[in-house]
Tab-separated table of C-alpha atoms (C1' of nucleotides) in Angstrom:
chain	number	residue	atom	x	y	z
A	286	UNK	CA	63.621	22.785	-18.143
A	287	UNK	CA	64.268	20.808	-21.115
A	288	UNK	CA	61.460	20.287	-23.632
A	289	UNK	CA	62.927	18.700	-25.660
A	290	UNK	CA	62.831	15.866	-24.030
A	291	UNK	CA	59.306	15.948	-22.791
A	292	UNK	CA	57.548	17.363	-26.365
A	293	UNK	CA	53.474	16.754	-25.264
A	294	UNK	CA	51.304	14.872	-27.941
A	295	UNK	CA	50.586	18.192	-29.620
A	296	UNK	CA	48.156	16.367	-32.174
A	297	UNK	CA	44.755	19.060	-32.395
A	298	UNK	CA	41.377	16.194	-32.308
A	299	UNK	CA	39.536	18.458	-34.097
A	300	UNK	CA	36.363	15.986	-34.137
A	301	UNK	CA	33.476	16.979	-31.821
A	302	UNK	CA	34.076	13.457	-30.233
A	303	UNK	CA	36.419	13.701	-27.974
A	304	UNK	CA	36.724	10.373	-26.996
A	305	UNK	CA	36.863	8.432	-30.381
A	306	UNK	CA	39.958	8.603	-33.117
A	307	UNK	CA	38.807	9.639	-36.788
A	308	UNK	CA	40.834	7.004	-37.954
A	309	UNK	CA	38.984	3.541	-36.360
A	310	UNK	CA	35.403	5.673	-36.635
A	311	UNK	CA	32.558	3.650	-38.447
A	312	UNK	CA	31.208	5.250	-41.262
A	313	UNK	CA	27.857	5.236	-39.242
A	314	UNK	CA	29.042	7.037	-36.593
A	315	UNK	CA	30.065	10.066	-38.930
A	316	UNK	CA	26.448	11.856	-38.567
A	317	UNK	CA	26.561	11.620	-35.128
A	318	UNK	CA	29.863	14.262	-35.494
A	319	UNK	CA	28.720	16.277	-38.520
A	320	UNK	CA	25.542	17.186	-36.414
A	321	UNK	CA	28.161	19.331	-34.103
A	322	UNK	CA	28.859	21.240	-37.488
A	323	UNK	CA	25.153	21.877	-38.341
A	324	UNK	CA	25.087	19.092	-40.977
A	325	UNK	CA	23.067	15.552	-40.782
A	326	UNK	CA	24.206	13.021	-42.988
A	327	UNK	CA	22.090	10.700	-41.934
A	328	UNK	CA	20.595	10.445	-45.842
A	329	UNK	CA	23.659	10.420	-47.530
A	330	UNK	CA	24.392	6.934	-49.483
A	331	UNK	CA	26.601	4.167	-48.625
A	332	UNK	CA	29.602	5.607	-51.152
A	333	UNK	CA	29.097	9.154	-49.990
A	334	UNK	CA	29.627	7.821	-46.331
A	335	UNK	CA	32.971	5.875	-47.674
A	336	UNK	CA	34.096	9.478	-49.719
A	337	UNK	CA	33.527	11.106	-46.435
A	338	UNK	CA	35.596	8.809	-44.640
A	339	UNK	CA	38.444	8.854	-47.302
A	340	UNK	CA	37.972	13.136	-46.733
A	341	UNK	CA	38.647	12.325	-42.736
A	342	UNK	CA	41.281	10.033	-43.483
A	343	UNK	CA	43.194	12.997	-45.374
A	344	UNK	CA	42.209	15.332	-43.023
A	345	UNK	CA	43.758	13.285	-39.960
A	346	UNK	CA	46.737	12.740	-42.734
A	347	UNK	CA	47.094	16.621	-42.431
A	348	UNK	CA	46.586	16.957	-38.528
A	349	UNK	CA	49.146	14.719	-38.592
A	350	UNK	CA	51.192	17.267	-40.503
A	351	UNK	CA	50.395	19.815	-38.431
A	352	UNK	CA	51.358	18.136	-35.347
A	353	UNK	CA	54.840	17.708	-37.162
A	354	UNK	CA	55.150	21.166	-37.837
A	355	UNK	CA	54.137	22.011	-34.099
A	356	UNK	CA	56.589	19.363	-33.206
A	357	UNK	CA	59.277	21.386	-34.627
A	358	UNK	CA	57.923	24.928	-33.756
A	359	UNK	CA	58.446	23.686	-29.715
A	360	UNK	CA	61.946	22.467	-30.879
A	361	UNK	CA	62.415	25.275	-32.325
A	362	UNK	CA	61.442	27.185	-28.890
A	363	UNK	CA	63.509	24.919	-26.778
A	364	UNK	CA	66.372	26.365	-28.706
A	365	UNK	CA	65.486	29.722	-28.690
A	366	UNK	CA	64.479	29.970	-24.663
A	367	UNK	CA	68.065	28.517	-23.939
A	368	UNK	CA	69.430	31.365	-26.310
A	369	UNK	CA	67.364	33.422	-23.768
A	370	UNK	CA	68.540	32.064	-20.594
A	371	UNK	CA	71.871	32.455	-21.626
A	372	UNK	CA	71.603	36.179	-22.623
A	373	UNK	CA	69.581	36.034	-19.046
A	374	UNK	CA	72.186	34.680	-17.114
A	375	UNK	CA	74.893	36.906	-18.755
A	376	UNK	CA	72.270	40.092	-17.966
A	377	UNK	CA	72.162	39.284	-14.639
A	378	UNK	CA	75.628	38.956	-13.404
A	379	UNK	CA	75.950	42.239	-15.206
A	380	UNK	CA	73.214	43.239	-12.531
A	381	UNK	CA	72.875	41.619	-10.057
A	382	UNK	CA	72.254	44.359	-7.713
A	383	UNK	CA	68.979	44.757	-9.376
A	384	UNK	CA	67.444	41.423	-9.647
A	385	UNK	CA	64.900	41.743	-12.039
A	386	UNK	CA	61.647	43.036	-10.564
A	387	UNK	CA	61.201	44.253	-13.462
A	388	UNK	CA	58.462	42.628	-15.939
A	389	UNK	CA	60.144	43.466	-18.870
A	390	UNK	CA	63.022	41.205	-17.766
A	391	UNK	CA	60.586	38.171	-18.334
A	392	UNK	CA	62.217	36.372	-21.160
A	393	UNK	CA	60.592	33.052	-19.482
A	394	UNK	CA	56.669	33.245	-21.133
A	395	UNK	CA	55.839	30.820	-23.148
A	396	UNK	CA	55.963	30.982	-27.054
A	397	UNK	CA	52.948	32.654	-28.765
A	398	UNK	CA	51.899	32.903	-32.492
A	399	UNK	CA	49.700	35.346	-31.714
A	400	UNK	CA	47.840	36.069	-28.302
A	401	UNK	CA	45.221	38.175	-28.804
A	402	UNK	CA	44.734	39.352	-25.023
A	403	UNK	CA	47.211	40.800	-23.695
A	404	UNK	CA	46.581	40.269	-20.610
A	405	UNK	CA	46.135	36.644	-21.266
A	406	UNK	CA	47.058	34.122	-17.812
A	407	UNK	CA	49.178	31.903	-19.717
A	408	UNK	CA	51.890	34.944	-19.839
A	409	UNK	CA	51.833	34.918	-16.110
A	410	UNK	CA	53.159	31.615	-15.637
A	411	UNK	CA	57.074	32.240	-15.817
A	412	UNK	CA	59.151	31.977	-12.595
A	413	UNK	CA	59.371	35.512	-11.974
A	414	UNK	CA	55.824	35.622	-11.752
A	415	UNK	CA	55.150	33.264	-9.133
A	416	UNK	CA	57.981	34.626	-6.807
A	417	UNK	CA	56.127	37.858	-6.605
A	418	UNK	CA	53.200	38.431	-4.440
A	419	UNK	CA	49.965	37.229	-7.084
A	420	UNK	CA	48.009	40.269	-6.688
A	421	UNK	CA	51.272	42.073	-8.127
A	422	UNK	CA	50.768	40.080	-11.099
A	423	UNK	CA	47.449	40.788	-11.466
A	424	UNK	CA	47.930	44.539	-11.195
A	425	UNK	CA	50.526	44.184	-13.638
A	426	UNK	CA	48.820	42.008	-16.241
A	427	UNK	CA	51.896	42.544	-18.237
A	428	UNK	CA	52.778	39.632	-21.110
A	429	UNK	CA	55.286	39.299	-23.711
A	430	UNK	CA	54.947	37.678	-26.806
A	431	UNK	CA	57.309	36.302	-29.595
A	432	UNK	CA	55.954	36.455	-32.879
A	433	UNK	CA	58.363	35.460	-35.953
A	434	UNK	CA	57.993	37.603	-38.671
A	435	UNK	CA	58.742	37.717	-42.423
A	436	UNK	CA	62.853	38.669	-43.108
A	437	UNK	CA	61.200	41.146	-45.748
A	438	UNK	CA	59.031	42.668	-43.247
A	439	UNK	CA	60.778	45.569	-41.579
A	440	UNK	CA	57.764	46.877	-39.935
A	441	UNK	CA	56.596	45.910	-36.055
A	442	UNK	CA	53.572	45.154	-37.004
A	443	UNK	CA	52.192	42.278	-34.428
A	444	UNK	CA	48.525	41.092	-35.644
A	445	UNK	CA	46.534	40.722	-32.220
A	446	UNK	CA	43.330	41.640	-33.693
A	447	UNK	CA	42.920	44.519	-31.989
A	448	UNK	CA	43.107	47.815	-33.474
A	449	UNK	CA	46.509	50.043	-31.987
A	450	UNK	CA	47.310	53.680	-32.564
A	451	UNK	CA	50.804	54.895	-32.589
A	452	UNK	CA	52.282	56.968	-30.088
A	453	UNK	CA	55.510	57.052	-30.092
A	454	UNK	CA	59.088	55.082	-30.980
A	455	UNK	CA	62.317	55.012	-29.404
A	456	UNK	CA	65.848	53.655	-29.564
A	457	UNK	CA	66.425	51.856	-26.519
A	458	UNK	CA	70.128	51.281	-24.977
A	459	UNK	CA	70.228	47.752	-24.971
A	460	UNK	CA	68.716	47.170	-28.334
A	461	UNK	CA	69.541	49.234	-31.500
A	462	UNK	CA	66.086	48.085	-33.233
A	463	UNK	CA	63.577	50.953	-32.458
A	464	UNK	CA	60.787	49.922	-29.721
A	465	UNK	CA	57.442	51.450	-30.772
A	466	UNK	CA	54.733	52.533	-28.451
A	467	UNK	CA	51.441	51.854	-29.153
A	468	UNK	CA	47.743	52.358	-27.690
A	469	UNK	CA	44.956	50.605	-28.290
A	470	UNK	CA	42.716	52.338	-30.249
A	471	UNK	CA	39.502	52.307	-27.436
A	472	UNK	CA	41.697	54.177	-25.645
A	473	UNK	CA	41.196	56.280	-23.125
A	474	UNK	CA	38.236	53.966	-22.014
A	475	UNK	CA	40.500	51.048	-22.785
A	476	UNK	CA	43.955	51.470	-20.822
A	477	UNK	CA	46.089	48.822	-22.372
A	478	UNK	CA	49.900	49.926	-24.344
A	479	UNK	CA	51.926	47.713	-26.344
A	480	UNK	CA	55.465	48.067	-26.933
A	481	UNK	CA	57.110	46.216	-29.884
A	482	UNK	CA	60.480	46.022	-30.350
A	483	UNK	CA	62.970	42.992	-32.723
A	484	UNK	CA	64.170	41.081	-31.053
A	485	UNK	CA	68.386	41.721	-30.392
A	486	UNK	CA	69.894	37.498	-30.718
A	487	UNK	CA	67.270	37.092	-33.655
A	488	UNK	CA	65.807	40.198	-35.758
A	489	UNK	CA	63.116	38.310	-37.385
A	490	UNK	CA	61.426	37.875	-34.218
A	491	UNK	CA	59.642	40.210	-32.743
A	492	UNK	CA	58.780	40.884	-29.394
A	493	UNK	CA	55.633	42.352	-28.070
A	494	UNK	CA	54.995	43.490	-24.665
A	495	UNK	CA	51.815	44.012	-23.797
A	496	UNK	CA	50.732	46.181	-20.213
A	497	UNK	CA	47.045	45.895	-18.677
A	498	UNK	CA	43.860	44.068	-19.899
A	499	UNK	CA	41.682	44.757	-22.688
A	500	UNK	CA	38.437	46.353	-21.242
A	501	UNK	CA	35.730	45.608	-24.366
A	502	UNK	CA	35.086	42.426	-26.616
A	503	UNK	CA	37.800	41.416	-29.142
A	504	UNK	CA	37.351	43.276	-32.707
A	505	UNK	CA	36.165	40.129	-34.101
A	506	UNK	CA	33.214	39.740	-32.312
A	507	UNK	CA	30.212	41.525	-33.949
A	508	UNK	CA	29.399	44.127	-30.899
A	509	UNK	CA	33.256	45.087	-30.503
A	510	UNK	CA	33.805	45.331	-34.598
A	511	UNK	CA	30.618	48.141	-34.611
A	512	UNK	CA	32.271	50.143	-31.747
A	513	UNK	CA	35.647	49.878	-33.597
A	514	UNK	CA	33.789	51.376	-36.820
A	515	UNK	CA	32.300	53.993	-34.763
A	516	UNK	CA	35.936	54.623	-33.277
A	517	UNK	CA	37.394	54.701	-36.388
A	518	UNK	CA	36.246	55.083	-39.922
A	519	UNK	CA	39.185	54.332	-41.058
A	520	UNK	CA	40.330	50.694	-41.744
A	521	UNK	CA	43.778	51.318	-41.533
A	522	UNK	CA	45.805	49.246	-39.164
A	523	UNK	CA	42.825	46.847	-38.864
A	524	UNK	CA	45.128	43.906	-38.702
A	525	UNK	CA	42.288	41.007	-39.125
A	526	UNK	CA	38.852	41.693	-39.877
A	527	UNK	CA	35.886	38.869	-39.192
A	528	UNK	CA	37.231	35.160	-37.168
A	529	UNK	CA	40.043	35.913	-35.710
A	530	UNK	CA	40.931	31.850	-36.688
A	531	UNK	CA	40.330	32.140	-40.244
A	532	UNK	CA	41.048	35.637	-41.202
A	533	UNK	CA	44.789	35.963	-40.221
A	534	UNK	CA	47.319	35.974	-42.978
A	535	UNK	CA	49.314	33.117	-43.741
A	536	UNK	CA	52.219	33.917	-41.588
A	537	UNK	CA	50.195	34.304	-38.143
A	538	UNK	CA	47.142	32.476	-36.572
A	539	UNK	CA	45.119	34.197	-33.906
A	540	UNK	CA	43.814	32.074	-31.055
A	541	UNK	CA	40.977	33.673	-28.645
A	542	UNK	CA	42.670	31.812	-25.272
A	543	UNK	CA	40.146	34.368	-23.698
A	544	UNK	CA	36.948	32.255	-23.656
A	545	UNK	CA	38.527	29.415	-21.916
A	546	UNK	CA	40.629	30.722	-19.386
A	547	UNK	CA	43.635	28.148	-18.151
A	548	UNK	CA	42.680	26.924	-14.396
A	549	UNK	CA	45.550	28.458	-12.317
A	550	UNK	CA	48.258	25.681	-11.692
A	551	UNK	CA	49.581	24.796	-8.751
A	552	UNK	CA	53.031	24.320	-8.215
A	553	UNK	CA	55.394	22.926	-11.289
A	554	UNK	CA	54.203	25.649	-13.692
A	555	UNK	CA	56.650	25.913	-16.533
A	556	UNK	CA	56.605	22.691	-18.027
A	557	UNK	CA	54.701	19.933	-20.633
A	558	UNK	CA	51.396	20.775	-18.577
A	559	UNK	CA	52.135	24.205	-19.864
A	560	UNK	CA	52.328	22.832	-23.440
A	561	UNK	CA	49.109	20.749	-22.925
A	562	UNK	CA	47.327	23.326	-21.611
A	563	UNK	CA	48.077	25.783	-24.911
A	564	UNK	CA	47.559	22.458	-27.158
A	565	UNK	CA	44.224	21.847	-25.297
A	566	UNK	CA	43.083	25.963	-25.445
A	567	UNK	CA	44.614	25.795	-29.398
A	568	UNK	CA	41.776	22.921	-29.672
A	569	UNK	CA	39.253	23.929	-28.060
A	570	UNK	CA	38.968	27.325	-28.825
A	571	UNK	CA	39.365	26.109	-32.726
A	572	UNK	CA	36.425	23.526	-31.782
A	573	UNK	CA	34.090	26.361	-30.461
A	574	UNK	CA	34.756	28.975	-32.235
A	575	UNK	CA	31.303	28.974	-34.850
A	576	UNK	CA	33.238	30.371	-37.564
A	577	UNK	CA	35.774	27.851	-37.856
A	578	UNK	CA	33.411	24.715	-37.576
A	579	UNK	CA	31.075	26.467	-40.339
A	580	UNK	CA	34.033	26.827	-42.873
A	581	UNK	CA	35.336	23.933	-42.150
A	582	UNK	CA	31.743	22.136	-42.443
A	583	UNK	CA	31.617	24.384	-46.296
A	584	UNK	CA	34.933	22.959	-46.988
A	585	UNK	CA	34.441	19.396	-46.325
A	586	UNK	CA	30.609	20.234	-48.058
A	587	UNK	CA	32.398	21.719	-51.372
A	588	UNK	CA	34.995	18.861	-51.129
A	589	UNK	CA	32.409	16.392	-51.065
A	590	UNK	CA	29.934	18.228	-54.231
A	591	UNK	CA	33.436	18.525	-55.921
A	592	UNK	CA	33.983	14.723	-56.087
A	593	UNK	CA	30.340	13.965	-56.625
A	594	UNK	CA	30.251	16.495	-59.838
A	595	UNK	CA	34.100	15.294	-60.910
A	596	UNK	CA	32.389	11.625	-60.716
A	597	UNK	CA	29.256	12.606	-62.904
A	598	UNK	CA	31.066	14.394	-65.397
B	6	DC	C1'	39.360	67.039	-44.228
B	7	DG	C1'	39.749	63.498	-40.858
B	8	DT	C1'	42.681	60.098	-39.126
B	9	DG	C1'	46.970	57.775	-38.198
B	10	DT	C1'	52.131	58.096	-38.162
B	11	DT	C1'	56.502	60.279	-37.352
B	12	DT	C1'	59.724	62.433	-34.536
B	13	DG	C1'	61.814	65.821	-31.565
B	14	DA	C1'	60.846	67.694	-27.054
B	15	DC	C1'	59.628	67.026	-22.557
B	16	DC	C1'	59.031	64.606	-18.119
B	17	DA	C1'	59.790	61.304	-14.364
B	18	DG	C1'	62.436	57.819	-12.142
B	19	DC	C1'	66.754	56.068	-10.871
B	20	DG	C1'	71.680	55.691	-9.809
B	21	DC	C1'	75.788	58.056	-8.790
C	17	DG	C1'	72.083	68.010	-8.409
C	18	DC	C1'	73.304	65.857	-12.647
C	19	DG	C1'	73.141	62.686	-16.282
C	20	DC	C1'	71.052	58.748	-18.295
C	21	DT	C1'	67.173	56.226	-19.790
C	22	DG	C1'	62.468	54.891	-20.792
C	23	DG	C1'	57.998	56.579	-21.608
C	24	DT	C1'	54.742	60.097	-23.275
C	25	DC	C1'	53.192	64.270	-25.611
C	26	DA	C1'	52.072	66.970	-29.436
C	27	DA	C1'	53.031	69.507	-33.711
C	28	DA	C1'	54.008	68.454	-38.319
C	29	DC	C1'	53.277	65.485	-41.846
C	30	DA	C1'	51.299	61.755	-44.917
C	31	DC	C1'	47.581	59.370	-46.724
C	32	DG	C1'	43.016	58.081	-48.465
DNA sequence: CGTGTTTGACCAGCGC
DNA sequence: GCGCTGGTCAAACACG
């Protein structure tokens, strides 16, 4: 399938509104939307109402961005998945006596920054999946995700969020990058590996497989983060440490496609509906996530005392 | 000293 | 049965 030709409208409406555009919003209707972020400007004056709207107006200036730079990062899939189903096609006349029923031949998931479960559904939507008996799939609960690293980083380190222990590494045949093994951390209580290994056609990508389904909250979360102090004193290898949305370095982003779980699709499953679906999780998990809406409410807050001091002074 | 990482040894599955 | 390969174990080591 060609994406390229069918790139969704990736733009994130970040706004609380759903069915209004920033752009064309009356000034009025603003405190309606800042409630949502646990502010009422229903007492600000006239000019603070028009500075607010100017801060919206460069805000949707940088969604905008944004959706450019998304734009480019699906391009910039399309190219890399054909790379795959090249090397595919070239794997599997090599052998084709053992057509793939193996998971870790699934070079057809979708493209993820950063997926912090595991055992998230949108992995399960390749082909391969779908030809296999569902509760297979289930059982499995095995994804694979892409995450582009730094040239200058050698390490395979994948920031999930969760917390993984190291058990072992291993030159594989087909790939002369080391794979490393690696537990979570809740483990034995929580059963799920991950295996991370570069990626052979491009070695600043790399690949991380992950086997079975997290069985306790995400580190992030308050209840999960005390049980991961308890389980280890020690904050090394904590890759993110408070919202998994702000927290994460520069390079990744972690989104918690957990709490809204994709409705199973029927049918055409690898295509734009795909790509809404993530842009539509990517939304709305930035929308509910508390953390997010509260810095971003302080932001837009310090913005706004900024210009009013800057204008005083 | 406790915890995580490294790395060689070991084991199981598979094909021949 | 043998060899190959991927996955796991566990002792040694490093680090804070």
């Amino acid at each position: 399938m060609d994406y390229s030709s069918s790139l969704v409208d990736v733009s994130l409406d970040l706004n609380l509104n759903p069915l209004r555009r920033n752009d064309d919003r009356p000034a009025s209707a603003l405190s309606a939307n800042f409630m949502g972020l646990g502010i009422s400007v229903s007492s600000v004056k006239e000019e603070e109402a028009g500075a607010l709207v100017e801060e919206l107006n460069r805000v949707s200036a940088e969604n905008k961005k944004l959706t450019e730079m998304l734009t480019v990062m699906c391009e910039n899939y399309t190219a890399l998945r054909n790379q795959l189903m090249d090397h595919m096609a070239r794997n599997s006349k090599r052998k084709s006596d053992s057509t793939t029923t193996n998971n870790n031949d699934n070079y057809n998931l979708p493209l993820a920054t950063n997926n912090n479960n595991g055992a998230s559904e949108s992995s399960s939507t390749d082909e391969e999946s779908f030809k296999r008996p569902r509760e297979e799939v289930i059982k499995a609960k095995i994804s694979r995700v892409y995450v582009r690293t730094e040239p200058s980083d050698t390490g395979l380190i994948v920031k999930d969020g969760y917390q993984w222990r190291k058990y072992g590494q291993k030159v594989t045949r087909d790939n002369p990058c080391p794979r490393a093994y690696f537990k979570c951390s809740f483990a034995p209580s929580c059963p799920v590996k991950k295996k991370v290994q570069r990626s052979v056609e491009d070695q600043s990508v790399v690949v991380a497989t992950y086997e079975g389904e997290h069985n306790h909250p995400h580190p992030s979360t308050p209840e999960a983060a005390a049980a991961a102090a308890t389980a280890s004193s020690s904050g090394r290898g904590l890759a993110i440490a408070g919202s998994p949305s702000l927290a994460a370095g520069p390079a990744t982003m972690t989104l918690d496609l957990t709490k809204s779980k994709p409705k199973p699709l029927a049918g055409g499953i690898d295509g734009p509906e795909i790509q809404q679906l993530l842009v539509e999780q990517m939304a709305t998990s930035l929308t509910k996530d508390p953390n997010f809406t509260a810095a971003l409410a302080a932001a837009i807050s310090g913005r706004m005392l900024q210009r009013n001091r800057s204008e005083r002074w």
